[in-house]
Amino acid sequence: NIRIRANDELGPGKIGQPVTITTRDPATRPGIVIPEGEEIRVAPLTPFVISCNVTRADPIPTITWEHKGRPVNAGQKST
């Protein structure tokens, strides 16, 4: 709840009636699942796939893949 009053060259005014404000919950850390597990061993020159599933998040995250700190894809706002 907040109450507002004017404060101008005439001085502080009367305090207004309370107004109820509802805020959003704080952001929550995303839950991430990599189905392939924490470690995958791949022979040289062998194709492989790694999936990343975000199971929960608020707000919805932008998911990107990076290599040495640089993005590999444009990113996708998704879970």
Short mmCIF file of C-alpha atoms in Angstrom, two decimals, residues 3-58:
data_model
loop_
_atom_site.label_atom_id
_atom_site.label_comp_id
_atom_site.label_asym_id
_atom_site.label_seq_id
_atom_site.Cartn_x
_atom_site.Cartn_y
_atom_site.Cartn_z
CA ARG A 3 -0.05 6.98 0.10
CA ILE A 4 0.93 10.03 -1.95
CA ARG A 5 1.01 13.74 -1.22
CA ALA A 6 2.05 16.78 -3.19
CA ASN A 7 5.18 18.67 -2.22
CA ASP A 8 5.52 21.94 -4.14
CA GLU A 9 6.26 25.64 -3.57
CA LEU A 10 3.24 25.83 -1.24
CA GLY A 11 4.70 23.09 0.95
CA PRO A 12 3.56 19.54 1.60
CA GLY A 13 -0.09 18.80 0.85
CA LYS A 14 -2.53 16.40 2.46
CA ILE A 15 -1.69 12.72 2.36
CA GLY A 16 -3.99 10.87 -0.05
CA GLN A 17 -5.95 7.71 0.53
CA PRO A 18 -4.01 4.43 0.50
CA VAL A 19 -3.63 2.73 -2.87
CA THR A 20 -2.92 -0.99 -3.10
CA ILE A 21 -0.10 -1.96 -5.47
CA THR A 22 0.54 -5.58 -6.43
CA THR A 23 4.02 -6.35 -7.72
CA ARG A 24 5.24 -9.36 -9.64
CA ASP A 25 7.14 -12.04 -7.79
CA PRO A 26 10.91 -11.76 -8.02
CA ALA A 27 12.53 -13.51 -10.96
CA THR A 28 13.31 -17.18 -10.41
CA ARG A 29 16.41 -19.02 -11.57
CA PRO A 30 15.73 -21.32 -14.54
CA GLY A 31 15.70 -25.08 -14.02
CA ILE A 32 17.97 -26.60 -16.66
CA VAL A 33 18.10 -30.24 -17.75
CA ILE A 34 20.69 -31.59 -20.20
CA PRO A 35 19.36 -35.06 -21.16
CA GLU A 36 22.80 -36.24 -22.29
CA GLY A 37 24.11 -35.77 -18.73
CA GLU A 38 26.94 -33.72 -17.23
CA GLU A 39 29.65 -35.24 -19.42
CA ILE A 40 29.63 -36.65 -22.95
CA ARG A 41 32.67 -38.26 -24.57
CA VAL A 42 32.79 -38.09 -28.35
CA ALA A 43 35.41 -39.53 -30.68
CA PRO A 44 37.14 -37.02 -33.00
CA LEU A 45 35.18 -36.02 -36.13
CA THR A 46 32.03 -37.74 -34.85
CA PRO A 47 28.75 -35.74 -35.00
CA PHE A 48 26.87 -35.34 -31.73
CA VAL A 49 23.88 -33.49 -30.29
CA ILE A 50 23.49 -31.74 -26.92
CA SER A 51 20.05 -30.60 -25.81
CA CYS A 52 19.25 -28.02 -23.15
CA ASN A 53 15.74 -27.95 -21.71
CA VAL A 54 14.65 -25.14 -19.42
CA THR A 55 11.94 -26.66 -17.23
CA ARG A 56 10.93 -23.52 -15.30
CA ALA A 57 11.82 -19.84 -15.28
CA ASP A 58 10.26 -16.44 -14.66
#
